[in-house]
């Protein structure tokens, strides 16, 4: 038996067993030290050496490529029958022709998804950010059209309206005059505490198209639809600042008429004072 030693070749077949063991152990120790002490090559990841690990991608077997491919001729589908044809898969609920199990079960409950009206959510923080960017004029009334022109949403994104939410209400810096589909009570309180006002108005699908795409209806007169019975209580309620509430309608009538508004405020204060005295 021959052992390789750096610089010479040693024949160990004629040496005693103990000496052969010592030589083998020293050779292994020297090779280990050499491996541990040798500098390691560090290879960085670059575009030219990116690749999958060996065995990560398995090549797909190609069927119908001769008997040598193990899936030739019938391609593993067998001879004839429904499942050998193209498009002949059998649905998992098929039970051989008898009535399917799910058809034997009675129907329960209801699904009102057909009549849902999801709103596009809009937070006060978003409006304030667009005002700071100069894309919304806070001195003018802010409607759904102004929000669309500012780039907050596209016309196609609003299916049933926009709902105002109170996230970021602490960032409101100036009074806002908002005309919107719906609004949460927290958002209404935040806007009014900043000196602004909110009015909620009902828009059906046609009214939204007229509002957000006015160029298509320039030569047509379309009356605004009243809310359906389901939403009548919402738009006649003062808590939601519904546009059908008398106080909101009076506020809209006095809009742009500062003399009437000041006189109305004086009369209202006198009535409040007299009511407090009588009580």
XYZ file of C-alpha atoms in Angstrom:
279
model
C 0.000 0.000 0.000
C 1.316 3.446 -0.911
C 0.694 6.743 0.887
C 1.287 10.166 -0.683
C 3.342 12.597 1.460
C 4.287 16.066 0.180
C 7.741 15.699 -1.415
C 7.905 11.874 -1.360
C 5.895 8.634 -1.654
C 5.920 6.260 1.320
C 5.195 2.534 1.088
C 3.309 1.473 4.193
C 2.537 -2.132 3.367
C 5.707 -3.447 5.131
C 5.376 -1.200 8.221
C 3.862 -2.387 11.483
C 0.136 -1.757 11.981
C 0.686 0.752 14.825
C 3.096 2.807 12.681
C 0.653 2.765 9.788
C -2.086 4.105 12.113
C 0.166 6.936 13.392
C 1.139 7.972 9.867
C -2.486 7.943 8.690
C -3.658 10.058 11.650
C -0.898 12.634 11.115
C -1.666 12.876 7.417
C -5.350 13.467 8.102
C -4.535 16.091 10.790
C -2.205 17.943 8.426
C -4.816 18.022 5.650
C -7.450 19.315 8.106
C -5.157 22.112 9.336
C -4.335 23.045 5.782
C -8.032 23.242 4.885
C -8.923 25.336 7.956
C -6.028 27.726 7.540
C -6.394 28.242 3.811
C -8.256 31.411 2.735
C -11.867 30.873 1.621
C -13.057 32.332 -1.675
C -16.103 34.577 -1.180
C -18.352 34.894 -4.210
C -20.838 37.739 -4.309
C -24.261 37.467 -5.924
C -24.408 39.235 -9.263
C -26.790 39.202 -12.197
C -24.458 36.956 -14.151
C -24.281 34.232 -11.474
C -27.915 34.166 -10.309
C -29.320 30.691 -10.750
C -31.584 28.165 -9.090
C -30.249 25.604 -6.690
C -29.492 22.219 -8.249
C -32.721 20.239 -8.477
C -34.969 23.228 -7.763
C -36.532 23.110 -11.235
C -37.624 19.802 -12.623
C -38.011 19.517 -16.360
C -41.546 18.653 -17.391
C -42.036 15.354 -19.173
C -43.129 15.813 -22.782
C -45.930 13.430 -23.690
C -46.656 11.975 -27.096
C -43.007 11.918 -28.211
C -42.519 8.246 -28.968
C -42.219 5.068 -26.909
C -38.766 6.041 -25.650
C -40.234 8.903 -23.629
C -42.378 6.449 -21.563
C -45.424 8.641 -22.369
C -45.782 8.155 -26.120
C -48.722 7.124 -28.305
C -51.680 7.514 -25.856
C -49.690 9.944 -23.648
C -50.604 8.102 -20.465
C -54.380 8.382 -21.006
C -55.029 4.779 -21.965
C -57.259 3.610 -24.830
C -60.546 5.361 -25.675
C -63.131 6.423 -23.138
C -64.336 9.827 -21.950
C -61.210 10.698 -20.006
C -58.976 10.092 -23.016
C -60.735 12.808 -25.051
C -59.834 16.447 -24.987
C -62.168 18.343 -22.633
C -63.504 15.061 -21.271
C -62.762 15.729 -17.600
C -65.434 14.648 -15.130
C -66.493 17.193 -12.477
C -65.764 16.167 -8.888
C -69.476 16.403 -7.999
C -70.491 13.817 -10.621
C -72.041 10.740 -9.017
C -72.622 8.482 -11.995
C -75.901 10.065 -13.044
C -77.761 10.014 -9.757
C -78.856 13.278 -8.119
C -75.884 15.154 -6.789
C -75.578 15.442 -3.029
C -75.591 19.229 -2.899
C -78.875 19.261 -4.841
C -80.505 17.091 -2.191
C -79.841 19.712 0.509
C -82.440 22.479 1.066
C -81.560 26.115 0.514
C -81.129 28.270 3.612
C -80.648 32.002 4.179
C -80.359 34.791 1.651
C -77.749 36.808 -0.192
C -78.260 40.523 -0.675
C -75.056 41.054 -2.657
C -77.038 41.970 -5.741
C -78.393 45.079 -4.015
C -75.283 46.191 -2.122
C -73.908 49.695 -2.687
C -70.243 49.822 -1.636
C -68.887 53.328 -1.116
C -65.447 54.626 -2.044
C -63.729 55.387 1.332
C -62.157 58.837 1.717
C -60.357 59.984 4.874
C -59.942 63.547 6.085
C -56.180 63.016 6.114
C -56.222 62.418 2.343
C -58.168 65.618 1.693
C -55.756 67.640 3.839
C -52.753 66.156 2.034
C -54.160 67.174 -1.355
C -54.915 70.657 -0.010
C -51.303 70.978 1.158
C -50.115 69.899 -2.301
C -52.256 72.632 -3.854
C -54.467 70.237 -5.788
C -57.670 71.166 -3.905
C -58.865 74.732 -3.222
C -60.121 74.780 0.381
C -61.802 78.180 -0.080
C -64.340 76.673 -2.515
C -66.964 73.996 -1.989
C -65.473 70.506 -2.367
C -67.697 68.096 -4.293
C -67.120 64.657 -5.794
C -66.103 66.333 -9.059
C -63.351 68.412 -7.394
C -62.020 65.311 -5.648
C -61.895 63.483 -8.976
C -60.135 66.377 -10.748
C -57.583 66.470 -7.936
C -56.657 62.869 -8.748
C -57.867 61.151 -5.579
C -59.869 58.639 -7.619
C -60.977 57.966 -11.179
C -64.556 58.339 -12.327
C -64.791 54.599 -12.939
C -63.771 53.845 -9.323
C -66.902 55.460 -7.843
C -69.808 53.061 -8.365
C -72.304 54.263 -5.741
C -70.695 57.291 -4.093
C -67.986 58.398 -1.652
C -68.072 58.115 2.129
C -66.121 60.535 4.312
C -64.216 58.923 7.207
C -62.447 60.505 10.177
C -58.966 59.008 9.878
C -56.446 61.845 10.268
C -59.009 64.336 11.629
C -56.353 65.929 13.843
C -54.566 67.185 10.698
C -57.407 69.459 9.542
C -56.000 73.012 9.427
C -58.800 75.103 7.838
C -62.595 75.080 7.504
C -63.909 72.830 4.721
C -67.214 72.913 2.856
C -67.890 69.340 1.743
C -70.743 68.007 -0.393
C -70.446 64.225 -0.345
C -72.503 61.023 -0.570
C -72.200 59.873 3.046
C -70.129 60.751 6.097
C -69.436 59.255 9.512
C -70.459 61.187 12.614
C -66.827 61.495 13.732
C -65.856 63.042 10.385
C -68.783 65.506 10.539
C -67.811 66.580 14.080
C -64.166 67.037 13.085
C -65.025 69.244 10.078
C -67.495 71.361 12.050
C -65.066 71.827 14.932
C -62.615 73.267 12.395
C -65.307 75.771 11.306
C -66.498 73.933 8.204
C -69.666 72.126 7.214
C -70.703 68.823 5.635
C -73.784 68.011 3.566
C -74.648 64.482 2.421
C -76.428 64.110 -0.922
C -77.857 61.027 -2.626
C -76.550 60.220 -6.113
C -77.886 57.326 -8.134
C -75.800 55.716 -10.898
C -76.992 58.168 -13.546
C -76.436 61.207 -11.322
C -72.878 60.050 -10.612
C -72.169 59.745 -14.330
C -73.550 63.223 -14.965
C -71.470 64.662 -12.116
C -68.183 62.923 -12.888
C -68.466 62.973 -16.711
C -70.340 66.214 -17.490
C -69.023 66.432 -21.069
C -71.236 63.489 -22.047
C -74.453 65.175 -20.895
C -73.958 68.783 -21.984
C -77.070 68.865 -24.203
C -79.306 66.851 -21.870
C -81.374 67.910 -18.882
C -81.428 65.200 -16.213
C -83.285 65.697 -12.957
C -81.700 64.500 -9.744
C -83.392 61.403 -8.348
C -84.721 61.197 -4.813
C -83.211 58.558 -2.537
C -85.006 55.197 -2.386
C -87.156 54.401 0.681
C -84.268 52.462 2.213
C -82.110 55.619 2.398
C -84.842 58.179 3.112
C -84.163 58.112 6.889
C -80.452 58.728 6.290
C -80.843 61.792 4.080
C -83.601 63.316 6.233
C -81.564 63.063 9.449
C -79.681 66.018 10.948
C -77.022 63.768 12.523
C -75.861 62.716 9.066
C -76.445 66.252 7.686
C -78.823 64.867 5.071
C -79.727 67.323 2.325
C -83.468 66.694 2.813
C -83.422 67.921 6.420
C -85.030 71.398 6.806
C -81.991 72.851 8.599
C -79.646 71.739 5.815
C -82.007 73.077 3.155
C -82.193 76.418 4.951
C -78.414 76.512 5.181
C -78.200 75.910 1.436
C -80.747 78.692 0.807
C -78.713 81.176 2.856
C -75.482 80.162 1.147
C -73.925 83.146 -0.630
C -76.348 85.585 1.050
C -74.436 87.042 4.007
C -77.175 89.678 4.923
C -79.891 87.043 5.175
C -77.570 84.712 7.008
C -76.666 87.325 9.622
C -80.331 88.235 10.136
C -81.253 84.575 10.435
C -78.522 84.067 13.044
C -79.842 87.046 15.053
C -83.394 85.683 14.972
C -82.198 82.215 15.927
C -80.213 83.552 18.887
C -83.210 85.546 20.124
C -85.388 82.445 19.926
C -82.794 80.423 21.817
C -82.524 83.103 24.513
C -86.292 83.343 24.934
C -86.575 79.569 25.092
C -83.897 79.424 27.808
C -85.670 82.177 29.817
C -89.018 80.391 29.600
C -87.455 77.191 30.755
